[in-house]
PDB file of C-alpha atoms in Angstrom:
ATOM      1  CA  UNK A   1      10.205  65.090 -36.819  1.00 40.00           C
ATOM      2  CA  UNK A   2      13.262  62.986 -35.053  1.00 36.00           C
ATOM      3  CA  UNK A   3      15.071  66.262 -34.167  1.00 41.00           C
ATOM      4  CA  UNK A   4      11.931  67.647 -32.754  1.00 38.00           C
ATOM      5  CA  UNK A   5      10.844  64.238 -30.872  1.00 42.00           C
ATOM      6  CA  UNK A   6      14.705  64.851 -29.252  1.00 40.00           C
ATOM      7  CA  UNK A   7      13.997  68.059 -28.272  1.00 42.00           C
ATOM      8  CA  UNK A   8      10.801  67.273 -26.195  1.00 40.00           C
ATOM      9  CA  UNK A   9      13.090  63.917 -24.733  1.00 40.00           C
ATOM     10  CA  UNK A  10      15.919  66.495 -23.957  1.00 37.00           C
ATOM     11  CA  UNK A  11      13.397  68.965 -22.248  1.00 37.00           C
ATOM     12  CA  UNK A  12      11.380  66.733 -20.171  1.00 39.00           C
ATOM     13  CA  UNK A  13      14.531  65.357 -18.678  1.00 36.00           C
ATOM     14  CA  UNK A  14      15.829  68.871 -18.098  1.00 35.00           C
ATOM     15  CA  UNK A  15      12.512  69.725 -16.128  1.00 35.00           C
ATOM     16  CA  UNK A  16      12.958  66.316 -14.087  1.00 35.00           C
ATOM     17  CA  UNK A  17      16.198  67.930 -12.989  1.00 33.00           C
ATOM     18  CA  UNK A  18      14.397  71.060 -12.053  1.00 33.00           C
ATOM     19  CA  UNK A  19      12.578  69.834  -9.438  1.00 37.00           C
ATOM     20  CA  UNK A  20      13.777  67.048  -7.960  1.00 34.00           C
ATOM     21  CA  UNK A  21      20.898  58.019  -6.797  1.00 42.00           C
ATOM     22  CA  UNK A  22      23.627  57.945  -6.252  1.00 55.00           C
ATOM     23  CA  UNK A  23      26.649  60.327  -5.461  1.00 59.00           C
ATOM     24  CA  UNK A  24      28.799  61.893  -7.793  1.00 65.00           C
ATOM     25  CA  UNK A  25      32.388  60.669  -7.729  1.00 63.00           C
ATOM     26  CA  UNK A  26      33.130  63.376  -5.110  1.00 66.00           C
ATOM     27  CA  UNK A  27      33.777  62.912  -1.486  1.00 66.00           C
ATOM     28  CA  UNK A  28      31.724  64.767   1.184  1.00 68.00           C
ATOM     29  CA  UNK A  29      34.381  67.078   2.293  1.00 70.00           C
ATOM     30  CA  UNK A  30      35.289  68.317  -1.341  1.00 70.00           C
ATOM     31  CA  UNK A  31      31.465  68.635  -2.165  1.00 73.00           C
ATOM     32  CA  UNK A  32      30.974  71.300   1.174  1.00 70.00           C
ATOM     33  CA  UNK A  33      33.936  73.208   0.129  1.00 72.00           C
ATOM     34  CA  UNK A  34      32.555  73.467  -3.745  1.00 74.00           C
ATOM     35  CA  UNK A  35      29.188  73.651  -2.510  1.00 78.00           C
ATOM     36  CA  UNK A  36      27.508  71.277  -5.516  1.00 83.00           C
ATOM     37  CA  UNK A  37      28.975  69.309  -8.331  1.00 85.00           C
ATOM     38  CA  UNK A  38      27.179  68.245 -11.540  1.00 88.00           C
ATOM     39  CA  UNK A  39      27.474  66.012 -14.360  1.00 89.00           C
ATOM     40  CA  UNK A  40      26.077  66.093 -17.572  1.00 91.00           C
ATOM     41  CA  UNK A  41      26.258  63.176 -20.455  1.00 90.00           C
ATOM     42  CA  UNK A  42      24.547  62.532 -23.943  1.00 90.00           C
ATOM     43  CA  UNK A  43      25.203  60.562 -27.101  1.00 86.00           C
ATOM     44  CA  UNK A  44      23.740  60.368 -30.592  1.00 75.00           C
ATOM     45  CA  UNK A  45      23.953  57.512 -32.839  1.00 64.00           C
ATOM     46  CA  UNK A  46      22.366  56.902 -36.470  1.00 60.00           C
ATOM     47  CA  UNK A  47      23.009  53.637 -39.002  1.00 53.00           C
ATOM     48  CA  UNK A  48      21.234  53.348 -42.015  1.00 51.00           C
ATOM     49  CA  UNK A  49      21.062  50.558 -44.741  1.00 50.00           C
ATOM     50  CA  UNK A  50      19.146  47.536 -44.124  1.00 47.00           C
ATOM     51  CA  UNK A  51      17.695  49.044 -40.968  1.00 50.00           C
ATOM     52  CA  UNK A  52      17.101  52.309 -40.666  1.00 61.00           C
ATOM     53  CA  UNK A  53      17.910  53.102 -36.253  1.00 67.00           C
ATOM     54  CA  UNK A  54      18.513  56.105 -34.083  1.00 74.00           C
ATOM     55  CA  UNK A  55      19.308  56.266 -30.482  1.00 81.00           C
ATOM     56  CA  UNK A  56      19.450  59.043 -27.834  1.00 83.00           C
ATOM     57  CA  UNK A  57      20.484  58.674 -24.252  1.00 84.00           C
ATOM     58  CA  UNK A  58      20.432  61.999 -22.262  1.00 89.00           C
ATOM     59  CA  UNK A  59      21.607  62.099 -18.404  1.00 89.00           C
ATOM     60  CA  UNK A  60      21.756  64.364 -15.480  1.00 92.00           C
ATOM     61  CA  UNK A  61      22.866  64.444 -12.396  1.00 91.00           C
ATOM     62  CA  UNK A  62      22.779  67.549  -9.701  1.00 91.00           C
ATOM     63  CA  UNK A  63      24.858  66.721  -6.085  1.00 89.00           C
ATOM     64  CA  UNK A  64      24.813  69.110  -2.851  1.00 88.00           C
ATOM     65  CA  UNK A  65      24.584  69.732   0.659  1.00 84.00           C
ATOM     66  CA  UNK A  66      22.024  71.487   2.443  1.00 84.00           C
ATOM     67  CA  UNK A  67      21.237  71.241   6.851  1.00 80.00           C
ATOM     68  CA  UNK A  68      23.923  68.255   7.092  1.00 83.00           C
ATOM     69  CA  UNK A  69      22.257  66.017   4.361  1.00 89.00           C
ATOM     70  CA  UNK A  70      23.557  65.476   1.009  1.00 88.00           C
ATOM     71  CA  UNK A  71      21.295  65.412  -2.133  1.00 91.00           C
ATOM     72  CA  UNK A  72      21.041  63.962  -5.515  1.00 91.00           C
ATOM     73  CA  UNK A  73      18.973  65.043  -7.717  1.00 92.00           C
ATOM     74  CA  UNK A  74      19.407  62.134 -11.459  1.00 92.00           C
ATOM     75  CA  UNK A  75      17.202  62.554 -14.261  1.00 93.00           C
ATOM     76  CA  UNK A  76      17.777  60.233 -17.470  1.00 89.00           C
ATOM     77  CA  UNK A  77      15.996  59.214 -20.873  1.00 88.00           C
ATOM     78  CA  UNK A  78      16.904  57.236 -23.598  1.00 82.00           C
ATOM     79  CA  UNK A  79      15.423  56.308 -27.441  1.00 81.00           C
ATOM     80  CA  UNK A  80      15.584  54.471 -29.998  1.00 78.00           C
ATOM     81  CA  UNK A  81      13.918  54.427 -33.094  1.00 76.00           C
ATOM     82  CA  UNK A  82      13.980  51.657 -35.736  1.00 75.00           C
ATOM     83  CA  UNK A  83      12.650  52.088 -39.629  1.00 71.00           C
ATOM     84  CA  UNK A  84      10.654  55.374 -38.297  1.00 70.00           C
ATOM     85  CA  UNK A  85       8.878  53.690 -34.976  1.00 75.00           C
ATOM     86  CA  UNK A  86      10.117  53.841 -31.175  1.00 71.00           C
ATOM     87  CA  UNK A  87      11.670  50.581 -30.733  1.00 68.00           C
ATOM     88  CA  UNK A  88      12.591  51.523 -27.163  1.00 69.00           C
ATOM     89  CA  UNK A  89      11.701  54.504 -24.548  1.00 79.00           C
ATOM     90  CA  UNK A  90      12.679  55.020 -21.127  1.00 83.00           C
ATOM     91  CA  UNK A  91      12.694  58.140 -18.620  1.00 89.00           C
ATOM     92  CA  UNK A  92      13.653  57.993 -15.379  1.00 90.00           C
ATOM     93  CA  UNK A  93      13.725  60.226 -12.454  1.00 93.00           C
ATOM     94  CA  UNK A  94      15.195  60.622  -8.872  1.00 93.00           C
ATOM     95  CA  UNK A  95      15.615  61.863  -5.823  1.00 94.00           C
ATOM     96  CA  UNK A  96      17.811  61.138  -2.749  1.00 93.00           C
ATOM     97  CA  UNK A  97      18.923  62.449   0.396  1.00 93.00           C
ATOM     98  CA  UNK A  98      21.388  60.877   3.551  1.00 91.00           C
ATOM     99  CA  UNK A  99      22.361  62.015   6.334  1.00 91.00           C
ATOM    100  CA  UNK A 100      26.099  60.460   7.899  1.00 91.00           C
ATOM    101  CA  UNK A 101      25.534  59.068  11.589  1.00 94.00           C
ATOM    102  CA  UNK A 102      29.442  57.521  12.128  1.00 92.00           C
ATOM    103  CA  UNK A 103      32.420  57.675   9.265  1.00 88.00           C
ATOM    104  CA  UNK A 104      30.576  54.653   7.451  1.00 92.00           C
ATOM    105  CA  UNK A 105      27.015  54.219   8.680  1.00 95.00           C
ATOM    106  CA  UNK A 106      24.436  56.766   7.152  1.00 95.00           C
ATOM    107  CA  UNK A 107      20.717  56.579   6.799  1.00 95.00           C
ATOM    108  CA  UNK A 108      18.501  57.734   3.273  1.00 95.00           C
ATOM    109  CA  UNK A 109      15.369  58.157   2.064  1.00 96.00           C
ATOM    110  CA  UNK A 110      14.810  57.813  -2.030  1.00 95.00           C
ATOM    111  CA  UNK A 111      11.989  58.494  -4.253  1.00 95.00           C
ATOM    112  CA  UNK A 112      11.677  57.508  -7.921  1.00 94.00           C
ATOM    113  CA  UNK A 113       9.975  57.628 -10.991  1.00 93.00           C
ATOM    114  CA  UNK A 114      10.003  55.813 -13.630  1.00 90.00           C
ATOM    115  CA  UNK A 115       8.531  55.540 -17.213  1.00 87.00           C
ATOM    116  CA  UNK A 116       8.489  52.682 -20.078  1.00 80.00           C
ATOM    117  CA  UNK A 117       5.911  51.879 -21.781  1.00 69.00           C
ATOM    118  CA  UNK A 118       7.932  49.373 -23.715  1.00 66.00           C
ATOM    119  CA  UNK A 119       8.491  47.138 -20.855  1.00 70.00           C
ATOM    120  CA  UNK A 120       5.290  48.089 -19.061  1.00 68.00           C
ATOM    121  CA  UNK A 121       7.372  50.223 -16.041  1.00 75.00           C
ATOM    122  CA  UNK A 122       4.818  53.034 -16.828  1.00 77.00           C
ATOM    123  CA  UNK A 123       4.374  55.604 -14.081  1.00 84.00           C
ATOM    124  CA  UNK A 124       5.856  53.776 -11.787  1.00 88.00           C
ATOM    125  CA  UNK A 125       6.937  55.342  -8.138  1.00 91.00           C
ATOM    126  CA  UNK A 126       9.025  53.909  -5.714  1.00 93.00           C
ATOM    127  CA  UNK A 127       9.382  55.521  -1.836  1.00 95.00           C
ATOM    128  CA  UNK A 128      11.813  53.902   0.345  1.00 96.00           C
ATOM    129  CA  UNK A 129      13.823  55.031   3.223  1.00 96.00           C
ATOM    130  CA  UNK A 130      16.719  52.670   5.289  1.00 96.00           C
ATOM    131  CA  UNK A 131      20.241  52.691   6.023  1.00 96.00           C
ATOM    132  CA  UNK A 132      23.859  52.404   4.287  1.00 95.00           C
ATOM    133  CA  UNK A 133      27.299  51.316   5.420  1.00 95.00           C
ATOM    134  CA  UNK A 134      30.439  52.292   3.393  1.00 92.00           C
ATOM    135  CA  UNK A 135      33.363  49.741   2.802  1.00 93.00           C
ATOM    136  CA  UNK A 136      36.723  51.027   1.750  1.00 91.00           C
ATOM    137  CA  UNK A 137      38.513  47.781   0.390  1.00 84.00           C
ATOM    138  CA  UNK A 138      40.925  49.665  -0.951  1.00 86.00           C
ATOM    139  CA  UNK A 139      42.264  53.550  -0.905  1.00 87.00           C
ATOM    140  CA  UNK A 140      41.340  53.414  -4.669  1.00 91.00           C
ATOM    141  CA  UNK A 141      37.846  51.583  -3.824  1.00 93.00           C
ATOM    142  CA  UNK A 142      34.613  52.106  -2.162  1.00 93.00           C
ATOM    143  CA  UNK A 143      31.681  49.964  -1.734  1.00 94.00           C
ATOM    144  CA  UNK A 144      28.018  51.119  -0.553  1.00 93.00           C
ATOM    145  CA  UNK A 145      25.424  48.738   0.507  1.00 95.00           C
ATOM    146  CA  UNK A 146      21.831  50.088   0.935  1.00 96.00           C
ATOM    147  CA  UNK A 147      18.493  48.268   2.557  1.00 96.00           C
ATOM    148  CA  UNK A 148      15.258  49.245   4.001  1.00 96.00           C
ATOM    149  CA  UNK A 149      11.510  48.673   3.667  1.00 97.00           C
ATOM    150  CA  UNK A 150       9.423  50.985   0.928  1.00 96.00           C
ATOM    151  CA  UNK A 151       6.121  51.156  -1.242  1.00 96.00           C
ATOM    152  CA  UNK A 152       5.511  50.974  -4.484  1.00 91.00           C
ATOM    153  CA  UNK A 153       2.960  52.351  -7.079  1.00 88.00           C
ATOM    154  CA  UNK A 154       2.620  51.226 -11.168  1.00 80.00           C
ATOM    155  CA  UNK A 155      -0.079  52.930 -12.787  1.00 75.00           C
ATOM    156  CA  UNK A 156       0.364  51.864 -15.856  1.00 63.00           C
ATOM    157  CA  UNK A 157      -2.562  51.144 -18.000  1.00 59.00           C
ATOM    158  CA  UNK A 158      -2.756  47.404 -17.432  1.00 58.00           C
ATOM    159  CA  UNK A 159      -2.299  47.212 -13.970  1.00 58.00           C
ATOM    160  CA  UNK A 160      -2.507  49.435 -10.707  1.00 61.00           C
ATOM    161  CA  UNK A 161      -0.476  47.055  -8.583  1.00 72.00           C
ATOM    162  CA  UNK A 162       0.519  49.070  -5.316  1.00 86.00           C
ATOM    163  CA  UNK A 163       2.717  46.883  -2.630  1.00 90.00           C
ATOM    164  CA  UNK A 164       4.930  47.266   0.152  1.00 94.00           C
ATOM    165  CA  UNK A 165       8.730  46.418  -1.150  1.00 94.00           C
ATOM    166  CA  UNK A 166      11.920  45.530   0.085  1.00 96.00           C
ATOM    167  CA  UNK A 167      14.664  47.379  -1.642  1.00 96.00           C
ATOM    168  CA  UNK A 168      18.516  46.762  -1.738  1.00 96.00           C
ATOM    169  CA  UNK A 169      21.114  48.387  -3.379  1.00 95.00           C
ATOM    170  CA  UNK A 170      25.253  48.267  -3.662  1.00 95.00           C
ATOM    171  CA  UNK A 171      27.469  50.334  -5.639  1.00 93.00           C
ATOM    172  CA  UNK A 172      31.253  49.801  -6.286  1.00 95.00           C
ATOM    173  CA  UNK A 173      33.485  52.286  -7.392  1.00 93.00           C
ATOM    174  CA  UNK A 174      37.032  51.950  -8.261  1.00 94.00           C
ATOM    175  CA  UNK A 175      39.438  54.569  -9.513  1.00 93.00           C
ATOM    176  CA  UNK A 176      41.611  53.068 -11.954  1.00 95.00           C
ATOM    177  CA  UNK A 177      44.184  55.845 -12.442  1.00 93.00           C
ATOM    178  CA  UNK A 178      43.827  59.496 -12.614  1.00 89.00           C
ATOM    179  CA  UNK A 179      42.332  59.557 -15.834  1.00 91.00           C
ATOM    180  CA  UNK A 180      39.920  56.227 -15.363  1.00 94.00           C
ATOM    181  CA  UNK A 181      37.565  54.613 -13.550  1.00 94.00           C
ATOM    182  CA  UNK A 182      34.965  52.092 -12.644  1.00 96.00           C
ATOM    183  CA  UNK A 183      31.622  52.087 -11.427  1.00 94.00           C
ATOM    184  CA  UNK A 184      29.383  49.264 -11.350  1.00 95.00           C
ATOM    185  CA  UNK A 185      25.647  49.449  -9.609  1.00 94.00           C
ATOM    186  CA  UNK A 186      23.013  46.768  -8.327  1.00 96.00           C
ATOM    187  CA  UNK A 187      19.804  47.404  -7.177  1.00 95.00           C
ATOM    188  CA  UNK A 188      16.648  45.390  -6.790  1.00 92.00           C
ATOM    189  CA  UNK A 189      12.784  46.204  -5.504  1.00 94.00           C
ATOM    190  CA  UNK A 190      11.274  42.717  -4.001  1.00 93.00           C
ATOM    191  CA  UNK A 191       6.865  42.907  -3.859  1.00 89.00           C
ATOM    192  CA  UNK A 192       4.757  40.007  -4.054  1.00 88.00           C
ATOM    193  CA  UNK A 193       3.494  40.723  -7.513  1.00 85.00           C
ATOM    194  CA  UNK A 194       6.678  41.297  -9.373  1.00 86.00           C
ATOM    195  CA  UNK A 195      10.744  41.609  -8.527  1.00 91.00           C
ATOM    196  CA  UNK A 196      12.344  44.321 -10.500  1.00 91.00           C
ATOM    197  CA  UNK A 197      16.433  44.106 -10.406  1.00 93.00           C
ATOM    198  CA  UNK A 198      18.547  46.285 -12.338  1.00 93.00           C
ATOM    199  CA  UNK A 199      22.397  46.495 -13.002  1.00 94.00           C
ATOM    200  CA  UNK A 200      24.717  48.963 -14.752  1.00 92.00           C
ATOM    201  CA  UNK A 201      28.224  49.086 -15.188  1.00 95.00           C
ATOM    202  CA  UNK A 202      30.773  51.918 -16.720  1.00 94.00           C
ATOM    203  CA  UNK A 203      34.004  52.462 -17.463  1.00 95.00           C
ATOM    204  CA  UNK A 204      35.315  56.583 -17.506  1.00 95.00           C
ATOM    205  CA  UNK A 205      37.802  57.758 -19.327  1.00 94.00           C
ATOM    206  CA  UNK A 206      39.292  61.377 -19.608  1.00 93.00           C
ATOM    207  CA  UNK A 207      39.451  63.189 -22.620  1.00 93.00           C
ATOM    208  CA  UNK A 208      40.128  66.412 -21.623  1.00 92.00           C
ATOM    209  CA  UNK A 209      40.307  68.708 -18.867  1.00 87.00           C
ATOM    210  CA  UNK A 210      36.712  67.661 -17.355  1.00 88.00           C
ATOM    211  CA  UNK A 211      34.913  66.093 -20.549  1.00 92.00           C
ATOM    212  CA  UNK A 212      35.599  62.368 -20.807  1.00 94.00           C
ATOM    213  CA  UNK A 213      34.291  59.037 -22.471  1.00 94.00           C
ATOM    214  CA  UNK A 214      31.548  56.731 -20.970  1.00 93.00           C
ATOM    215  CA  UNK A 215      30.938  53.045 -21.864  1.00 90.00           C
ATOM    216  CA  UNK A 216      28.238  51.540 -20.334  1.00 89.00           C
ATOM    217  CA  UNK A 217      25.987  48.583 -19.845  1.00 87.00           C
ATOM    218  CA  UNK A 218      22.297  48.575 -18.121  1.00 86.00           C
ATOM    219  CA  UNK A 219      20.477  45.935 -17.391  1.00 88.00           C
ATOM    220  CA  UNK A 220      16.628  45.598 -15.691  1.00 88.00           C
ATOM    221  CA  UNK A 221      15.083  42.618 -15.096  1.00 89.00           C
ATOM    222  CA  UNK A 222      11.475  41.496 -13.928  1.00 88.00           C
ATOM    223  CA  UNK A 223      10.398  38.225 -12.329  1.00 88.00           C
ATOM    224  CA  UNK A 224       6.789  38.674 -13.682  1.00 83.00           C
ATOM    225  CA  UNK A 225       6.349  41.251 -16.510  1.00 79.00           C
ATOM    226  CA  UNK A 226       3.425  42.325 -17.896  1.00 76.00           C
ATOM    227  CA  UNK A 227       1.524  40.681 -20.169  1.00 71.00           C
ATOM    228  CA  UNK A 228       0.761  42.421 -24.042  1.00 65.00           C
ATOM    229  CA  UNK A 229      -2.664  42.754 -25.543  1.00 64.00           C
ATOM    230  CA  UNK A 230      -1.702  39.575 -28.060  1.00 69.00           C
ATOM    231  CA  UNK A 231      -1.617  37.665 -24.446  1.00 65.00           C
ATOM    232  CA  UNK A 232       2.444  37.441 -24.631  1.00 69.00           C
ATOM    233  CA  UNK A 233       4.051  38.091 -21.556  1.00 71.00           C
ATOM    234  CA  UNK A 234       6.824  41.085 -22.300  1.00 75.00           C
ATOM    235  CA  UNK A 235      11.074  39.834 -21.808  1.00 80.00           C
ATOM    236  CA  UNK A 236      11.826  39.943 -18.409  1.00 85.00           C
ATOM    237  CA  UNK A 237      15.387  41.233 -19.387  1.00 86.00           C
ATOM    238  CA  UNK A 238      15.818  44.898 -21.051  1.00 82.00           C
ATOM    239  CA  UNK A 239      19.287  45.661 -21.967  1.00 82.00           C
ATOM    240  CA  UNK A 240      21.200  49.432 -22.994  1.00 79.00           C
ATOM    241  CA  UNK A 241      24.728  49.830 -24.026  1.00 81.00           C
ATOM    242  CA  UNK A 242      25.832  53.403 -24.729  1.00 82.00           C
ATOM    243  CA  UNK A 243      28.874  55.313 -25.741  1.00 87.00           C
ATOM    244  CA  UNK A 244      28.314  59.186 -24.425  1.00 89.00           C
ATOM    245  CA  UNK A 245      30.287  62.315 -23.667  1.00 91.00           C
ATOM    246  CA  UNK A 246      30.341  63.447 -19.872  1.00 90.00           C
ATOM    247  CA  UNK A 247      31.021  66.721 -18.662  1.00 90.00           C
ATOM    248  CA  UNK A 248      31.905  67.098 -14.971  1.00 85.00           C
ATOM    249  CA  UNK A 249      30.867  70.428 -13.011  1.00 83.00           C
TER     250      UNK A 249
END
């Protein structure tokens, strides 16, 4: 029943991809001449004893460029089940597309889905469009900062809230050495009924030719989550830590 329950996780991700937020660790000029670049990364994990727990986390990511804009295309889910029961469920969906204006200033527009019924995210969309400047601190680092205005849509089954958002975002990468680096990721959606901020940082390492090791941390938090049937309003702060496999296309 677990192996087929991954299956279904696995396979609804996969058809996320199919159809289409951030870059791949690529640069622009590298990505025309390959024409698209993927990444692919999973990771099983099973204890047993006094608590019997599972988890799966399954990612994908799909970059390219088509008529002078560059697209991702990042599909995720991850599971965890505790003493047979879902303890925790999350799948999450994206598309985004910018277009370069001067060597650092670029404009985007995003769209995102997002499903967890755990923390009451459930069919949740996001639009937003705005604009991005590039920092280069560094030759080995590069900061992005994002803003701009969007809307919002939860249609989860207690509550319909639909609001006009402000949504800003930042990611920092830093290449450690040849075989390592960092990458750490801020975002946050600002409505009137509810602030949703999340966070995730990594650390890379290669294994071998293009597989390598992930360690990472996620983080969302919500300034007014939703409230349980029992009357008990959910955590505001969800946290994942995984250990996965990559592969690099």
């Amino acid at each position: 029943m677990f192996a087929l329950r991954q299956c279904r996780l696995v396979a609804l991700t996969t058809a996320l991809l199919s159809f289409g937020v951030y870059g791949l660790n690529i640069s622009d000029e590298d990505l025309k001449k390959q024409g698209w670049s993927a990444e692919v990364e999973g990771g099983l994990s099973y204890s047993t004893g006094n608590t019997d727990q599972s988890s799966m986390r399954f990612r994908g990511a799909f970059d390219y460029f088509w008529a002078d804009w560059r697209h991702f295309l990042k599909a995720e889910a991850n599971s965890t089940k505790r003493d047979g029961k879902n303890s925790a469920e999350r799948y999450r969906g994206s598309y985004k597309a910018d277009r370069d204006w001067t060597d650092v200033d670029y404009t985007f527009g995003l769209v995102t889905y997002e499903n967890d019924r755990f923390n009451g995210l459930e069919d949740l969309f996001t639009l937003v469009g705005g604009w991005g400047h590039r920092f280069f601190p560094a030759d080995s680092m590069e900061l992005y900062t994002e803003a701009g205005p969007g809307y919002r849509w939860n249609n989860s089954p207690d509550s319909t809230d639909s609001e006009a958002i402000l949504r800003g975002a930042s990611q920092f990468d830093w290449t450690i050495s040849d075989n390592s680096s960092f990458r750490q990721v801020v975002t946050f959606e600002s409505g009137e009924s509810n602030v949703i901020s999340r966070a995730e940082t990594s650390l890379t390492t290669s294994i071998v030719g293009q597989l390598a090791l992930k360690v990472s941390v996620s983080m969302t938090h919500q300034t007014k989550p939703e409230v349980d049937n029992s009357g008990v309003a959910k955590k505001k702060l969800d946290t994942i830590s995984g250990v996965t496999l990559l592969y690099r296309y």
